[in-house]
PDB file of C-alpha atoms in Angstrom:
ATOM      1  CA  UNK Z  37       0.000   0.000   0.000  1.00  0.00           C
ATOM      2  CA  UNK Z  38       1.022   3.604  -0.400  1.00  0.00           C
ATOM      3  CA  UNK Z  39       1.025   6.046   2.512  1.00  0.00           C
ATOM      4  CA  UNK Z  40       2.502   9.328   1.284  1.00  0.00           C
ATOM      5  CA  UNK Z  41       4.116  11.914   3.570  1.00  0.00           C
ATOM      6  CA  UNK Z  42       5.328   9.387   6.120  1.00  0.00           C
ATOM      7  CA  UNK Z  43       9.007   9.493   7.025  1.00  0.00           C
ATOM      8  CA  UNK Z  44      10.800   6.178   7.498  1.00  0.00           C
ATOM      9  CA  UNK Z  45      10.155   5.731  11.228  1.00  0.00           C
ATOM     10  CA  UNK Z  46       6.426   6.424  10.867  1.00  0.00           C
ATOM     11  CA  UNK Z  47       6.232   4.111   7.858  1.00  0.00           C
ATOM     12  CA  UNK Z  48       8.039   1.367   9.793  1.00  0.00           C
ATOM     13  CA  UNK Z  49       5.674   1.798  12.769  1.00  0.00           C
ATOM     14  CA  UNK Z  50       2.629   1.666  10.485  1.00  0.00           C
ATOM     15  CA  UNK Z  51       3.957  -1.476   8.811  1.00  0.00           C
ATOM     16  CA  UNK Z  52       4.585  -3.150  12.164  1.00  0.00           C
ATOM     17  CA  UNK Z  53       1.077  -2.294  13.392  1.00  0.00           C
ATOM     18  CA  UNK Z  54      -0.492  -3.732  10.246  1.00  0.00           C
ATOM     19  CA  UNK Z  55       1.651  -6.889  10.378  1.00  0.00           C
ATOM     20  CA  UNK Z  56       0.664  -7.477  13.999  1.00  0.00           C
ATOM     21  CA  UNK Z  57      -3.036  -7.145  13.125  1.00  0.00           C
ATOM     22  CA  UNK Z  58      -2.671  -9.315  10.026  1.00  0.00           C
ATOM     23  CA  UNK Z  59      -1.969 -12.570  11.805  1.00  0.00           C
ATOM     24  CA  UNK Z  60      -0.417 -14.201   8.740  1.00  0.00           C
ATOM     25  CA  UNK Z  61       1.131 -12.587   5.681  1.00  0.00           C
ATOM     26  CA  UNK Z  62       3.311  -9.800   4.362  1.00  0.00           C
ATOM     27  CA  UNK Z  63       2.913  -6.030   4.551  1.00  0.00           C
ATOM     28  CA  UNK Z  64       4.708  -3.851   2.007  1.00  0.00           C
ATOM     29  CA  UNK Z  65       4.384  -0.085   2.312  1.00  0.00           C
ATOM     30  CA  UNK Z  66       5.737   2.836   0.310  1.00  0.00           C
ATOM     31  CA  UNK Z  67       5.728   6.559   0.977  1.00  0.00           C
ATOM     32  CA  UNK Z  68       6.691   9.605  -1.054  1.00  0.00           C
ATOM     33  CA  UNK Z  69       8.353  11.950   1.438  1.00  0.00           C
ATOM     34  CA  UNK Z  70      10.402  15.034   0.639  1.00  0.00           C
ATOM     35  CA  UNK Z  71      10.948  14.037  -3.026  1.00  0.00           C
ATOM     36  CA  UNK Z  72      12.208  10.589  -2.048  1.00  0.00           C
ATOM     37  CA  UNK Z  73      10.614   7.178  -1.682  1.00  0.00           C
ATOM     38  CA  UNK Z  74      10.665   5.042   1.451  1.00  0.00           C
ATOM     39  CA  UNK Z  75       9.818   1.346   1.417  1.00  0.00           C
ATOM     40  CA  UNK Z  76       9.245  -1.072   4.294  1.00  0.00           C
ATOM     41  CA  UNK Z  77       8.291  -4.757   4.206  1.00  0.00           C
ATOM     42  CA  UNK Z  78       7.474  -6.999   7.145  1.00  0.00           C
ATOM     43  CA  UNK Z  79       6.402 -10.629   7.231  1.00  0.00           C
ATOM     44  CA  UNK Z  80       4.811 -12.746   9.919  1.00  0.00           C
ATOM     45  CA  UNK Z  81       6.761 -15.669  11.334  1.00  0.00           C
ATOM     46  CA  UNK Z  82       4.780 -18.258   9.368  1.00  0.00           C
ATOM     47  CA  UNK Z  83       5.406 -16.371   6.102  1.00  0.00           C
ATOM     48  CA  UNK Z  84       9.146 -16.462   6.783  1.00  0.00           C
ATOM     49  CA  UNK Z  85       8.837 -20.198   7.435  1.00  0.00           C
ATOM     50  CA  UNK Z  86       7.290 -20.453   3.934  1.00  0.00           C
ATOM     51  CA  UNK Z  87      10.539 -18.941   2.555  1.00  0.00           C
ATOM     52  CA  UNK Z  88       9.423 -15.301   2.274  1.00  0.00           C
ATOM     53  CA  UNK Z  89      12.412 -12.940   2.453  1.00  0.00           C
ATOM     54  CA  UNK Z  90      11.517  -9.268   2.904  1.00  0.00           C
ATOM     55  CA  UNK Z  91      15.053  -8.139   2.059  1.00  0.00           C
ATOM     56  CA  UNK Z  92      14.814  -9.629  -1.414  1.00  0.00           C
ATOM     57  CA  UNK Z  93      11.294  -8.290  -1.936  1.00  0.00           C
ATOM     58  CA  UNK Z  94      12.142  -4.734  -0.895  1.00  0.00           C
ATOM     59  CA  UNK Z  95      15.321  -4.757  -2.999  1.00  0.00           C
ATOM     60  CA  UNK Z  96      13.232  -5.393  -6.128  1.00  0.00           C
ATOM     61  CA  UNK Z  97      10.803  -2.611  -5.230  1.00  0.00           C
ATOM     62  CA  UNK Z  98      13.597  -0.134  -4.560  1.00  0.00           C
ATOM     63  CA  UNK Z  99      15.331  -0.948  -7.864  1.00  0.00           C
ATOM     64  CA  UNK Z 100      12.165  -0.006  -9.726  1.00  0.00           C
ATOM     65  CA  UNK Z 101      12.215   3.418  -8.039  1.00  0.00           C
ATOM     66  CA  UNK Z 102      15.909   4.067  -8.640  1.00  0.00           C
ATOM     67  CA  UNK Z 103      17.144   3.066  -5.214  1.00  0.00           C
ATOM     68  CA  UNK Z 104      18.330   0.223  -3.082  1.00  0.00           C
ATOM     69  CA  UNK Z 105      18.081  -1.441   0.273  1.00  0.00           C
ATOM     70  CA  UNK Z 106      17.544  -4.756   1.912  1.00  0.00           C
ATOM     71  CA  UNK Z 107      17.222  -6.498   5.207  1.00  0.00           C
ATOM     72  CA  UNK Z 108      16.257  -9.642   7.004  1.00  0.00           C
ATOM     73  CA  UNK Z 109      13.660 -12.252   6.024  1.00  0.00           C
ATOM     74  CA  UNK Z 110      11.130 -10.782   8.487  1.00  0.00           C
ATOM     75  CA  UNK Z 111      11.807  -7.040   7.969  1.00  0.00           C
ATOM     76  CA  UNK Z 112      13.486  -4.815   5.393  1.00  0.00           C
ATOM     77  CA  UNK Z 113      13.586  -1.195   4.362  1.00  0.00           C
ATOM     78  CA  UNK Z 114      14.837   0.721   1.356  1.00  0.00           C
ATOM     79  CA  UNK Z 115      14.837   4.062  -0.347  1.00  0.00           C
ATOM     80  CA  UNK Z 116      14.309   5.265  -3.875  1.00  0.00           C
ATOM     81  CA  UNK Z 117      14.746   8.449  -5.859  1.00  0.00           C
ATOM     82  CA  UNK Z 118      11.856   8.359  -8.344  1.00  0.00           C
ATOM     83  CA  UNK Z 119       8.530   9.161  -6.673  1.00  0.00           C
ATOM     84  CA  UNK Z 120       6.729   8.677 -10.002  1.00  0.00           C
ATOM     85  CA  UNK Z 121       7.648   4.964  -9.917  1.00  0.00           C
ATOM     86  CA  UNK Z 122       6.070   4.068  -6.547  1.00  0.00           C
ATOM     87  CA  UNK Z 123       3.126   2.184  -8.024  1.00  0.00           C
ATOM     88  CA  UNK Z 124       5.424   0.281 -10.399  1.00  0.00           C
ATOM     89  CA  UNK Z 125       7.719  -0.516  -7.458  1.00  0.00           C
ATOM     90  CA  UNK Z 126       4.819  -1.915  -5.434  1.00  0.00           C
ATOM     91  CA  UNK Z 127       3.868  -4.102  -8.406  1.00  0.00           C
ATOM     92  CA  UNK Z 128       7.462  -5.365  -8.552  1.00  0.00           C
ATOM     93  CA  UNK Z 129       7.257  -6.192  -4.845  1.00  0.00           C
ATOM     94  CA  UNK Z 130       4.057  -8.173  -5.407  1.00  0.00           C
ATOM     95  CA  UNK Z 131       5.698 -10.123  -8.241  1.00  0.00           C
ATOM     96  CA  UNK Z 132       8.695 -10.842  -5.976  1.00  0.00           C
ATOM     97  CA  UNK Z 133       6.329 -12.228  -3.321  1.00  0.00           C
ATOM     98  CA  UNK Z 134       4.591 -14.428  -5.895  1.00  0.00           C
ATOM     99  CA  UNK Z 135       7.900 -15.806  -7.153  1.00  0.00           C
ATOM    100  CA  UNK Z 136       8.992 -16.664  -3.606  1.00  0.00           C
ATOM    101  CA  UNK Z 137       5.800 -18.603  -2.937  1.00  0.00           C
ATOM    102  CA  UNK Z 138       6.233 -20.915  -5.933  1.00  0.00           C
TER     103      UNK Z 138
END
């Protein structure tokens, strides 16, 4: 999902809140903030056990927005430069999730 005007800490907190309410799954958030893009991904424990790796997912999203980043299987964050590519980046993240679940 996209939550514009959230700096990284607020985006991370929002992602964590949503993951905790989710029960099972992955939350991937993006925000345009001060002409930059922030990305955060978090997965529940059972998703990680199914071989989900947030670091790899967020890396693909960030690449699409002209940035980079990474992290652990259960949590990752990244930045990008091209705000216009946020929706494309989120689509790339979704494709990365699908490829990991195969």
